[in-house]
mmCIF file of C-alpha atoms and ligand atoms in Angstrom:
data_model
loop_
_atom_site.group_PDB
_atom_site.id
_atom_site.type_symbol
_atom_site.label_atom_id
_atom_site.label_comp_id
_atom_site.label_asym_id
_atom_site.label_seq_id
_atom_site.Cartn_x
_atom_site.Cartn_y
_atom_site.Cartn_z
ATOM 1 C CA MET M 978 27.233 -4.818 5.470
ATOM 2 C CA THR M 979 23.556 -3.588 5.144
ATOM 3 C CA ARG M 980 22.345 -2.126 1.488
ATOM 4 C CA PRO M 981 22.586 1.532 1.801
ATOM 5 C CA ALA M 982 19.465 2.299 0.973
ATOM 6 C CA ARG M 983 17.497 4.228 3.510
ATOM 7 C CA ALA M 984 15.063 6.363 4.481
ATOM 8 C CA CYS M 985 15.943 9.126 6.827
ATOM 9 C CA ILE M 986 13.395 10.949 8.753
ATOM 10 C CA ASN M 987 13.427 14.479 10.409
ATOM 11 C CA LEU M 988 11.624 14.282 13.444
ATOM 12 C CA ARG M 989 11.960 18.087 13.973
ATOM 13 C CA ALA M 990 10.622 18.646 10.338
ATOM 14 C CA LEU M 991 7.800 16.850 11.353
ATOM 15 C CA GLN M 992 7.109 18.886 14.731
ATOM 16 C CA HIS M 993 7.526 22.149 12.232
ATOM 17 C CA ASN M 994 5.005 21.124 9.881
ATOM 18 C CA LEU M 995 2.592 20.525 12.467
ATOM 19 C CA GLN M 996 3.240 24.113 13.799
ATOM 20 C CA ARG M 997 2.698 25.274 10.457
ATOM 21 C CA VAL M 998 -0.922 23.628 10.658
ATOM 22 C CA ARG M 999 -1.383 25.454 14.139
ATOM 23 C CA GLN M 1000 -0.589 28.532 12.676
ATOM 24 C CA SER M 1001 -2.648 28.162 9.725
ATOM 25 C CA ALA M 1002 -5.834 26.959 11.652
ATOM 26 C CA PRO M 1003 -5.231 28.566 15.091
ATOM 27 C CA HIS M 1004 -8.711 27.832 15.930
ATOM 28 C CA SER M 1005 -9.526 24.401 15.559
ATOM 29 C CA ARG M 1006 -7.931 21.132 16.839
ATOM 30 C CA ILE M 1007 -5.755 18.761 14.708
ATOM 31 C CA MET M 1008 -6.454 15.439 13.338
ATOM 32 C CA ALA M 1009 -3.148 14.372 12.300
ATOM 33 C CA ILE M 1010 -3.166 11.794 9.319
ATOM 34 C CA ILE M 1011 -1.031 9.074 9.686
ATOM 35 C CA LYS M 1012 -2.584 6.452 7.379
ATOM 36 C CA ALA M 1013 -0.472 4.107 5.101
ATOM 37 C CA ASN M 1014 2.327 3.945 7.735
ATOM 38 C CA ALA M 1015 2.156 7.888 8.179
ATOM 39 C CA TYR M 1016 2.706 7.867 4.747
ATOM 40 C CA GLY M 1017 5.641 5.834 4.610
ATOM 41 C CA HIS M 1018 7.258 7.736 7.771
ATOM 42 C CA GLY M 1019 6.292 4.803 10.104
ATOM 43 C CA LEU M 1020 3.465 5.148 11.980
ATOM 44 C CA VAL M 1021 4.335 5.158 15.853
ATOM 45 C CA CYS M 1022 8.028 7.114 15.392
ATOM 46 C CA ALA M 1023 5.876 10.012 13.252
ATOM 47 C CA ALA M 1024 2.983 9.578 15.619
ATOM 48 C CA GLN M 1025 5.388 10.131 18.877
ATOM 49 C CA ALA M 1026 7.433 13.098 16.934
ATOM 50 C CA MET M 1027 3.777 14.679 16.821
ATOM 51 C CA HIS M 1028 2.286 14.098 20.049
ATOM 52 C CA ASP M 1029 1.096 17.555 20.345
ATOM 53 C CA ALA M 1030 -1.518 16.221 17.862
ATOM 54 C CA ASP M 1031 -5.183 16.499 19.152
ATOM 55 C CA GLY M 1032 -6.096 13.552 17.365
ATOM 56 C CA PHE M 1033 -4.973 10.862 14.748
ATOM 57 C CA GLY M 1034 -6.530 9.615 11.919
ATOM 58 C CA VAL M 1035 -5.912 6.206 10.116
ATOM 59 C CA ALA M 1036 -7.334 3.887 7.756
ATOM 60 C CA SER M 1037 -7.380 0.297 9.246
ATOM 61 C CA PRO M 1038 -8.159 -0.796 12.650
ATOM 62 C CA GLU M 1039 -4.890 -2.548 13.350
ATOM 63 C CA GLU M 1040 -3.160 0.946 12.734
ATOM 64 C CA GLY M 1041 -5.724 2.385 15.200
ATOM 65 C CA VAL M 1042 -5.102 -0.578 17.761
ATOM 66 C CA ALA M 1043 -0.992 -0.227 17.211
ATOM 67 C CA LEU M 1044 -1.071 3.312 17.933
ATOM 68 C CA ARG M 1045 -3.334 3.129 21.073
ATOM 69 C CA GLU M 1046 -0.888 0.546 22.363
ATOM 70 C CA SER M 1047 1.721 2.874 21.797
ATOM 71 C CA GLY M 1048 0.378 4.820 24.759
ATOM 72 C CA PHE M 1049 -1.103 7.611 22.560
ATOM 73 C CA ASP M 1050 -4.459 8.600 24.783
ATOM 74 C CA ARG M 1051 -6.158 10.919 22.740
ATOM 75 C CA ARG M 1052 -8.621 10.753 19.652
ATOM 76 C CA ILE M 1053 -7.866 8.464 16.781
ATOM 77 C CA VAL M 1054 -10.225 7.968 14.185
ATOM 78 C CA LEU M 1055 -10.521 5.315 11.689
ATOM 79 C CA LEU M 1056 -11.453 7.311 8.539
ATOM 80 C CA GLU M 1057 -13.105 4.452 6.918
ATOM 81 C CA GLY M 1058 -14.835 3.240 9.775
ATOM 82 C CA ILE M 1059 -15.375 -0.543 10.252
ATOM 83 C CA PHE M 1060 -15.051 -3.253 7.783
ATOM 84 C CA THR M 1061 -16.345 -6.205 9.927
ATOM 85 C CA ALA M 1062 -18.381 -6.397 12.971
ATOM 86 C CA GLU M 1063 -15.326 -7.453 14.841
ATOM 87 C CA ASP M 1064 -13.884 -4.140 14.041
ATOM 88 C CA ILE M 1065 -16.422 -2.958 16.569
ATOM 89 C CA ALA M 1066 -15.343 -4.726 19.190
ATOM 90 C CA LEU M 1067 -12.152 -3.550 18.682
ATOM 91 C CA ALA M 1068 -13.255 0.398 18.746
ATOM 92 C CA GLY M 1069 -15.010 -0.373 22.005
ATOM 93 C CA GLY M 1070 -12.262 -1.981 23.403
ATOM 94 C CA TYR M 1071 -9.182 0.364 22.243
ATOM 95 C CA ARG M 1072 -11.417 3.742 22.325
ATOM 96 C CA LEU M 1073 -10.944 4.452 18.363
ATOM 97 C CA ASP M 1074 -13.745 6.490 16.867
ATOM 98 C CA ILE M 1075 -15.379 5.050 13.702
ATOM 99 C CA VAL M 1076 -16.245 7.160 10.961
ATOM 100 C CA VAL M 1077 -19.680 5.764 9.532
ATOM 101 C CA HIS M 1078 -20.141 6.493 5.903
ATOM 102 C CA HIS M 1079 -22.664 3.596 4.832
ATOM 103 C CA ILE M 1080 -25.947 2.171 5.879
ATOM 104 C CA SER M 1081 -24.329 -1.310 6.331
ATOM 105 C CA GLN M 1082 -21.961 0.002 8.759
ATOM 106 C CA LEU M 1083 -24.798 1.788 10.781
ATOM 107 C CA GLU M 1084 -26.597 -1.691 10.532
ATOM 108 C CA MET M 1085 -23.387 -3.569 11.707
ATOM 109 C CA LEU M 1086 -23.540 -0.816 14.767
ATOM 110 C CA GLU M 1087 -27.272 -1.726 15.491
ATOM 111 C CA HIS M 1088 -26.345 -5.309 16.041
ATOM 112 C CA ALA M 1089 -23.044 -4.962 17.649
ATOM 113 C CA ARG M 1090 -22.581 -5.165 21.640
ATOM 114 C CA PRO M 1091 -18.963 -3.302 22.288
ATOM 115 C CA ALA M 1092 -17.793 -3.238 25.819
ATOM 116 C CA ARG M 1093 -18.461 0.792 25.569
ATOM 117 C CA PRO M 1094 -19.869 3.167 23.566
ATOM 118 C CA VAL M 1095 -18.308 4.280 20.024
ATOM 119 C CA ASP M 1096 -17.956 7.573 19.136
ATOM 120 C CA VAL M 1097 -18.758 8.225 15.728
ATOM 121 C CA TRP M 1098 -18.030 10.396 13.045
ATOM 122 C CA LEU M 1099 -20.679 10.566 10.619
ATOM 123 C CA LYS M 1100 -19.278 11.548 6.745
ATOM 124 C CA LEU M 1101 -21.251 13.129 4.081
ATOM 125 C CA ASP M 1102 -20.749 13.206 0.711
ATOM 126 C CA THR M 1103 -20.946 16.805 -0.764
ATOM 127 C CA GLY M 1104 -19.759 16.451 -4.208
ATOM 128 C CA MET M 1105 -16.849 13.927 -4.307
ATOM 129 C CA ASN M 1106 -18.605 11.100 -4.786
ATOM 130 C CA ARG M 1107 -16.885 8.864 -2.731
ATOM 131 C CA LEU M 1108 -17.575 8.062 0.580
ATOM 132 C CA GLY M 1109 -20.401 9.400 2.558
ATOM 133 C CA PHE M 1110 -24.066 9.960 2.982
ATOM 134 C CA GLU M 1111 -26.158 12.309 1.072
ATOM 135 C CA PRO M 1112 -26.821 15.619 2.779
ATOM 136 C CA ASP M 1113 -30.589 14.851 2.853
ATOM 137 C CA ALA M 1114 -30.529 11.601 4.751
ATOM 138 C CA VAL M 1115 -28.072 13.392 7.479
ATOM 139 C CA SER M 1116 -31.130 14.146 10.091
ATOM 140 C CA HIS M 1117 -32.312 10.495 9.858
ATOM 141 C CA ILE M 1118 -28.859 8.925 10.198
ATOM 142 C CA THR M 1119 -28.211 10.994 13.348
ATOM 143 C CA ASP M 1120 -31.634 9.904 14.667
ATOM 144 C CA ARG M 1121 -30.870 6.392 14.357
ATOM 145 C CA LEU M 1122 -26.734 6.755 15.757
ATOM 146 C CA GLN M 1123 -28.077 8.515 18.681
ATOM 147 C CA GLY M 1124 -30.798 6.165 19.492
ATOM 148 C CA LEU M 1125 -28.239 3.464 20.174
ATOM 149 C CA HIS M 1126 -26.430 2.773 23.543
ATOM 150 C CA GLN M 1127 -23.801 1.879 21.786
ATOM 151 C CA VAL M 1128 -22.753 5.185 19.772
ATOM 152 C CA GLY M 1129 -21.133 7.930 21.912
ATOM 153 C CA GLY M 1130 -20.916 10.913 20.828
ATOM 154 C CA VAL M 1131 -21.844 12.039 16.973
ATOM 155 C CA ARG M 1132 -19.471 14.513 15.162
ATOM 156 C CA TYR M 1133 -19.783 15.131 11.336
ATOM 157 C CA MET M 1134 -17.219 15.318 8.051
ATOM 158 C CA THR M 1135 -16.837 15.415 4.642
ATOM 159 C CA HIS M 1136 -13.971 15.701 2.066
ATOM 160 C CA PHE M 1137 -12.669 17.963 -0.595
ATOM 161 C CA ALA M 1138 -12.428 16.718 -4.251
ATOM 162 C CA CYS M 1139 -10.673 19.983 -5.493
ATOM 163 C CA ALA M 1140 -9.277 22.064 -2.514
ATOM 164 C CA ASP M 1141 -5.648 21.351 -4.153
ATOM 165 C CA ASP M 1142 -6.596 24.164 -6.265
ATOM 166 C CA ALA M 1143 -7.416 27.538 -4.646
ATOM 167 C CA GLU M 1144 -9.425 28.740 -7.973
ATOM 168 C CA ASP M 1145 -11.904 25.817 -8.098
ATOM 169 C CA ALA M 1146 -15.359 26.273 -7.268
ATOM 170 C CA THR M 1147 -15.807 23.026 -6.112
ATOM 171 C CA THR M 1148 -14.881 23.575 -2.580
ATOM 172 C CA ALA M 1149 -17.299 26.521 -1.374
ATOM 173 C CA ILE M 1150 -19.890 24.499 -2.831
ATOM 174 C CA GLN M 1151 -18.842 21.493 -0.724
ATOM 175 C CA LEU M 1152 -18.736 23.856 2.271
ATOM 176 C CA GLU M 1153 -22.091 25.012 1.812
ATOM 177 C CA ARG M 1154 -23.840 21.813 1.508
ATOM 178 C CA PHE M 1155 -22.219 20.513 4.331
ATOM 179 C CA THR M 1156 -23.192 23.911 6.427
ATOM 180 C CA ASP M 1157 -26.826 23.613 5.074
ATOM 181 C CA ALA M 1158 -27.165 20.072 5.668
ATOM 182 C CA LEU M 1159 -25.954 20.253 9.383
ATOM 183 C CA SER M 1160 -27.431 23.493 10.358
ATOM 184 C CA PRO M 1161 -30.287 21.966 12.729
ATOM 185 C CA LEU M 1162 -27.783 19.401 14.057
ATOM 186 C CA ALA M 1163 -25.089 20.101 17.025
ATOM 187 C CA GLY M 1164 -22.224 17.949 17.040
ATOM 188 C CA GLU M 1165 -18.534 18.920 16.104
ATOM 189 C CA ARG M 1166 -17.294 19.634 12.067
ATOM 190 C CA SER M 1167 -14.339 18.371 10.490
ATOM 191 C CA LEU M 1168 -13.657 19.380 6.577
ATOM 192 C CA ALA M 1169 -9.924 20.814 6.103
ATOM 193 C CA ASN M 1170 -7.195 18.214 4.247
ATOM 194 C CA SER M 1171 -4.151 19.859 4.198
ATOM 195 C CA ALA M 1172 -4.976 21.924 1.124
ATOM 196 C CA ALA M 1173 -7.983 23.346 2.741
ATOM 197 C CA VAL M 1174 -5.789 24.359 5.825
ATOM 198 C CA LEU M 1175 -3.531 26.412 3.817
ATOM 199 C CA ALA M 1176 -5.904 27.891 1.193
ATOM 200 C CA TRP M 1177 -9.606 27.796 2.619
ATOM 201 C CA PRO M 1178 -9.650 28.953 5.874
ATOM 202 C CA ASP M 1179 -13.651 28.654 5.990
ATOM 203 C CA THR M 1180 -13.552 25.464 6.208
ATOM 204 C CA HIS M 1181 -10.935 24.999 9.240
ATOM 205 C CA ALA M 1182 -14.207 24.338 11.994
ATOM 206 C CA ASP M 1183 -13.601 22.395 14.870
ATOM 207 C CA TRP M 1184 -11.037 19.514 13.647
ATOM 208 C CA VAL M 1185 -8.635 20.112 10.388
ATOM 209 C CA ARG M 1186 -7.236 16.697 9.110
ATOM 210 C CA PRO M 1187 -3.711 17.347 7.579
ATOM 211 C CA GLY M 1188 -1.746 14.760 6.005
ATOM 212 C CA ILE M 1189 0.643 15.539 3.142
ATOM 213 C CA MET M 1190 1.843 19.214 4.562
ATOM 214 C CA LEU M 1191 3.001 17.135 7.717
ATOM 215 C CA TYR M 1192 5.297 15.431 5.631
ATOM 216 C CA GLY M 1193 6.440 18.418 3.654
ATOM 217 C CA ALA M 1194 5.263 17.994 0.583
ATOM 218 C CA SER M 1195 2.849 20.770 -0.770
ATOM 219 C CA PRO M 1196 -0.560 20.022 -1.257
ATOM 220 C CA LEU M 1197 -1.272 23.099 -3.636
ATOM 221 C CA VAL M 1198 -1.261 23.098 -7.299
ATOM 222 C CA GLY M 1199 1.780 25.483 -8.367
ATOM 223 C CA ARG M 1200 2.846 26.224 -5.312
ATOM 224 C CA ARG M 1201 6.478 24.953 -3.456
ATOM 225 C CA ALA M 1202 6.286 23.467 0.000
ATOM 226 C CA ASP M 1203 9.559 25.647 0.830
ATOM 227 C CA GLU M 1204 7.184 28.592 -0.575
ATOM 228 C CA LEU M 1205 5.095 27.528 2.092
ATOM 229 C CA ASP M 1206 7.610 26.973 4.895
ATOM 230 C CA LEU M 1207 6.978 23.286 5.100
ATOM 231 C CA ARG M 1208 10.295 21.231 5.412
ATOM 232 C CA PRO M 1209 10.683 17.522 3.871
ATOM 233 C CA ALA M 1210 10.553 14.996 6.638
ATOM 234 C CA MET M 1211 11.659 12.185 4.402
ATOM 235 C CA THR M 1212 15.192 12.365 2.516
ATOM 236 C CA LEU M 1213 15.284 8.856 0.582
ATOM 237 C CA LYS M 1214 19.154 8.018 0.092
ATOM 238 C CA THR M 1215 21.227 5.500 -1.029
ATOM 239 C CA GLN M 1216 25.017 5.054 -2.187
ATOM 240 C CA LEU M 1217 26.872 4.525 -5.243
ATOM 241 C CA ILE M 1218 27.751 1.020 -5.759
ATOM 242 C CA ALA M 1219 29.662 0.829 -8.816
ATOM 243 C CA ILE M 1220 30.868 3.713 -11.189
ATOM 244 C CA ASN M 1221 31.807 2.462 -15.186
ATOM 245 C CA ALA M 1222 33.930 4.047 -17.577
ATOM 246 C CA CYS M 1223 31.409 3.694 -20.726
ATOM 247 C CA ARG M 1224 32.451 4.136 -24.055
ATOM 248 C CA ALA M 1225 30.440 6.803 -26.748
ATOM 249 C CA GLY M 1226 27.533 4.588 -28.020
ATOM 250 C CA ASP M 1227 27.584 2.032 -24.989
ATOM 251 C CA ALA M 1228 23.881 1.244 -24.263
ATOM 252 C CA VAL M 1229 23.210 1.545 -20.196
ATOM 253 C CA GLY M 1230 20.734 -0.793 -18.490
ATOM 254 C CA TYR M 1231 17.337 -2.709 -19.465
ATOM 255 C CA GLY M 1232 16.629 -2.536 -22.799
ATOM 256 C CA GLY M 1233 19.723 -0.262 -24.082
ATOM 257 C CA ASP M 1234 17.445 2.481 -24.358
ATOM 258 C CA TRP M 1235 19.779 5.240 -23.470
ATOM 259 C CA ARG M 1236 23.101 5.583 -25.069
ATOM 260 C CA CYS M 1237 26.402 7.467 -24.136
ATOM 261 C CA PRO M 1238 26.775 10.437 -26.741
ATOM 262 C CA GLU M 1239 30.238 10.491 -25.530
ATOM 263 C CA ALA M 1240 33.058 8.502 -23.260
ATOM 264 C CA MET M 1241 31.799 8.993 -19.488
ATOM 265 C CA SER M 1242 31.309 8.022 -15.962
ATOM 266 C CA VAL M 1243 28.215 5.956 -15.283
ATOM 267 C CA GLY M 1244 27.342 5.572 -11.495
ATOM 268 C CA VAL M 1245 25.170 2.697 -10.216
ATOM 269 C CA ALA M 1246 23.294 3.244 -6.908
ATOM 270 C CA ALA M 1247 21.656 0.913 -4.881
ATOM 271 C CA ILE M 1248 17.532 1.685 -5.151
ATOM 272 C CA GLY M 1249 15.048 0.490 -7.409
ATOM 273 C CA TYR M 1250 11.520 0.031 -7.843
ATOM 274 C CA GLY M 1251 11.887 -2.686 -5.119
ATOM 275 C CA ASP M 1252 12.434 -0.217 -2.720
ATOM 276 C CA GLY M 1253 9.333 1.896 -4.028
ATOM 277 C CA TYR M 1254 11.848 4.170 -6.355
ATOM 278 C CA PRO M 1255 9.375 4.807 -9.184
ATOM 279 C CA ARG M 1256 9.770 2.895 -12.085
ATOM 280 C CA HIS M 1257 8.130 5.324 -14.251
ATOM 281 C CA ALA M 1258 11.223 7.689 -13.632
ATOM 282 C CA THR M 1259 12.517 8.432 -16.962
ATOM 283 C CA SER M 1260 16.373 9.515 -18.361
ATOM 284 C CA GLY M 1261 16.718 13.133 -16.950
ATOM 285 C CA MET M 1262 15.056 12.657 -13.194
ATOM 286 C CA PRO M 1263 17.250 14.707 -10.992
ATOM 287 C CA VAL M 1264 19.209 12.817 -8.247
ATOM 288 C CA LEU M 1265 21.767 14.393 -5.900
ATOM 289 C CA VAL M 1266 25.587 12.530 -5.896
ATOM 290 C CA ASN M 1267 27.243 14.265 -2.975
ATOM 291 C CA GLY M 1268 24.732 16.933 -2.971
ATOM 292 C CA LYS M 1269 24.613 18.036 -6.499
ATOM 293 C CA ARG M 1270 22.222 17.415 -9.336
ATOM 294 C CA ALA M 1271 22.819 14.554 -11.481
ATOM 295 C CA ALA M 1272 20.511 12.693 -13.818
ATOM 296 C CA LEU M 1273 19.061 9.325 -13.918
ATOM 297 C CA ILE M 1274 19.709 7.595 -17.341
ATOM 298 C CA GLY M 1275 17.858 4.451 -18.502
ATOM 299 C CA ARG M 1276 15.400 2.198 -17.442
ATOM 300 C CA VAL M 1277 14.757 1.823 -13.436
ATOM 301 C CA SER M 1278 15.749 -2.028 -12.085
ATOM 302 C CA MET M 1279 14.358 -3.524 -9.203
ATOM 303 C CA ASP M 1280 17.252 -2.806 -6.913
ATOM 304 C CA MET M 1281 19.312 -0.142 -9.301
ATOM 305 C CA ILE M 1282 19.423 2.899 -10.942
ATOM 306 C CA CYS M 1283 22.146 4.253 -13.478
ATOM 307 C CA ILE M 1284 23.134 7.663 -13.066
ATOM 308 C CA ASP M 1285 24.945 10.334 -15.512
ATOM 309 C CA LEU M 1286 28.254 11.556 -13.496
ATOM 310 C CA ARG M 1287 29.728 14.046 -16.025
ATOM 311 C CA GLY M 1288 30.137 16.863 -14.359
ATOM 312 C CA HIS M 1289 31.003 15.258 -11.097
ATOM 313 C CA GLU M 1290 34.658 15.516 -9.874
ATOM 314 C CA GLN M 1291 35.840 12.055 -8.643
ATOM 315 C CA PRO M 1292 32.966 10.132 -7.821
ATOM 316 C CA ALA M 1293 33.794 7.117 -5.506
ATOM 317 C CA VAL M 1294 32.060 4.082 -4.445
ATOM 318 C CA GLY M 1295 30.414 4.775 -1.378
ATOM 319 C CA ASP M 1296 29.410 8.174 -2.452
ATOM 320 C CA GLU M 1297 25.725 9.392 -0.927
ATOM 321 C CA VAL M 1298 22.955 9.382 -3.255
ATOM 322 C CA VAL M 1299 19.746 11.295 -2.838
ATOM 323 C CA LEU M 1300 16.662 10.186 -4.399
ATOM 324 C CA TRP M 1301 14.379 12.762 -2.856
ATOM 325 C CA GLY M 1302 14.034 15.340 0.148
ATOM 326 C CA GLU M 1303 16.432 17.561 1.756
ATOM 327 C CA GLY M 1304 17.953 19.432 -1.362
ATOM 328 C CA LEU M 1305 15.547 17.756 -3.853
ATOM 329 C CA PRO M 1306 11.698 18.090 -3.447
ATOM 330 C CA VAL M 1307 9.921 15.107 -3.609
ATOM 331 C CA ASP M 1308 6.854 17.417 -5.656
ATOM 332 C CA GLU M 1309 9.675 17.725 -8.654
ATOM 333 C CA VAL M 1310 10.373 13.811 -8.519
ATOM 334 C CA ALA M 1311 6.772 13.434 -8.294
ATOM 335 C CA ARG M 1312 5.962 15.165 -11.135
ATOM 336 C CA GLY M 1313 8.757 13.989 -13.517
ATOM 337 C CA ALA M 1314 7.259 10.561 -12.757
ATOM 338 C CA GLY M 1315 3.762 11.179 -13.618
ATOM 339 C CA THR M 1316 2.545 10.666 -9.773
ATOM 340 C CA ILE M 1317 2.124 12.632 -6.865
ATOM 341 C CA SER M 1318 4.284 12.669 -3.574
ATOM 342 C CA TYR M 1319 1.493 10.816 -1.861
ATOM 343 C CA GLU M 1320 2.475 8.025 -3.972
ATOM 344 C CA LEU M 1321 5.860 8.231 -3.369
ATOM 345 C CA LEU M 1322 6.092 8.421 -0.212
ATOM 346 C CA CYS M 1323 3.614 5.843 1.035
ATOM 347 C CA GLY M 1324 5.411 3.649 -1.644
ATOM 348 C CA VAL M 1325 8.674 3.097 0.148
ATOM 349 C CA ASN M 1326 8.617 0.093 1.634
ATOM 350 C CA GLN M 1327 9.964 -2.298 4.611
ATOM 351 C CA ARG M 1328 13.248 -3.183 2.244
ATOM 352 C CA VAL M 1329 14.387 0.410 3.136
ATOM 353 C CA ALA M 1330 15.750 1.159 6.940
ATOM 354 C CA HIS M 1331 14.259 3.889 8.238
ATOM 355 C CA GLU M 1332 16.399 6.004 10.457
ATOM 356 C CA TYR M 1333 15.146 9.231 12.752
ATOM 357 C CA THR M 1334 16.789 12.096 13.480
ATOM 358 C CA SER M 1335 15.611 14.760 15.840
HETATM 359 C C1 PLP D 2615 -5.895 11.205 3.603
HETATM 360 C C2 PLP D 2615 -6.793 11.872 4.298
HETATM 361 C C3 PLP D 2615 -6.731 13.249 4.834
HETATM 362 C C4 PLP D 2615 -5.553 13.896 4.581
HETATM 363 O O1 PLP D 2615 -5.283 14.612 3.283
HETATM 364 P P1 PLP D 2615 -4.113 15.416 3.042
HETATM 365 O O2 PLP D 2615 -4.378 15.802 1.585
HETATM 366 O O3 PLP D 2615 -2.491 14.528 2.912
HETATM 367 O O4 PLP D 2615 -3.963 16.562 3.596
HETATM 368 C C5 PLP D 2615 -7.810 14.163 5.614
HETATM 369 N N1 PLP D 2615 -9.164 13.345 5.216
HETATM 370 C C6 PLP D 2615 -9.428 12.069 5.022
HETATM 371 C C7 PLP D 2615 -10.698 11.749 5.372
HETATM 372 C C8 PLP D 2615 -8.525 11.401 4.053
HETATM 373 O O5 PLP D 2615 -8.745 10.174 4.006
#
């Protein structure tokens, strides 16, 4: 017997969503972002499904190495660059591109002797105030990089703070700062995350960097994934493992917060915050039982949730329960739990078996 909680990954949906990126940014190359274990979908399996991508972006050198060792031959970019001098040797050995966003990374590079020159993406901070050099510093940093024989090509990138809101003026300002700072410099450019791929075509440049849209969640405020023709890649499922006949007034779960308003069936499903289901989900959060909507009741436990089964014909132990994915958008669940789809998807942990279908 295995515990029934599982993440079913639809590889065809990943491929479809990658095609959506191609349609939306037909003149750009695609750096598919697969950091955080491909947003919880499984790094190598997701990458293999999206082998048509022109490159991949990851956050950690370990992910870059794992991906290279899986046989992928094109560009792999370490989005936060190197953390230690040893990472430069890894980048040289495994042909990983590195982002340089801070002077300390440039200094490490100046003292390194990698096996072969490392390609660099110089990151500009155009207004997010997170990572990157001030636009004014870019010419000088470029000169220092280009003077190093341990550096191969130099490319340029920035990241948007507010591209998910098609009405927000910040994106145009960031684009302008980026374009102005780089006007005297040659080299490929990259700005667009998923939101910008869909809502800001002027930002597509040489490389787009989609993440969340590949996994079938909406990157845009107020737009549903299905309206954007994105298909959910992960369906998180489990089964009912108990059904209780409760009486009016019975309290359900820790704290006894939720009380049965009448005699009713309460289902218990094998999934909880120990699997990555959000503990902030509250009573009323939708789930699907045998494809039909039902409501979570009471607090989420580590391994279990309780479900109001009123209106469900003859529910049985073993019946399928869907937490999000096909038939129940992860964006809707995220909103109900006060978070974003990104956090839910990459929070699904190793305790949940991943199954792949094509
Ligand atoms: C995560 C990330 C992306 C992808 O963002 P989405 O909103 O998931 O499309 C792009 N670029 C960088 C630098 C990132 O860290």
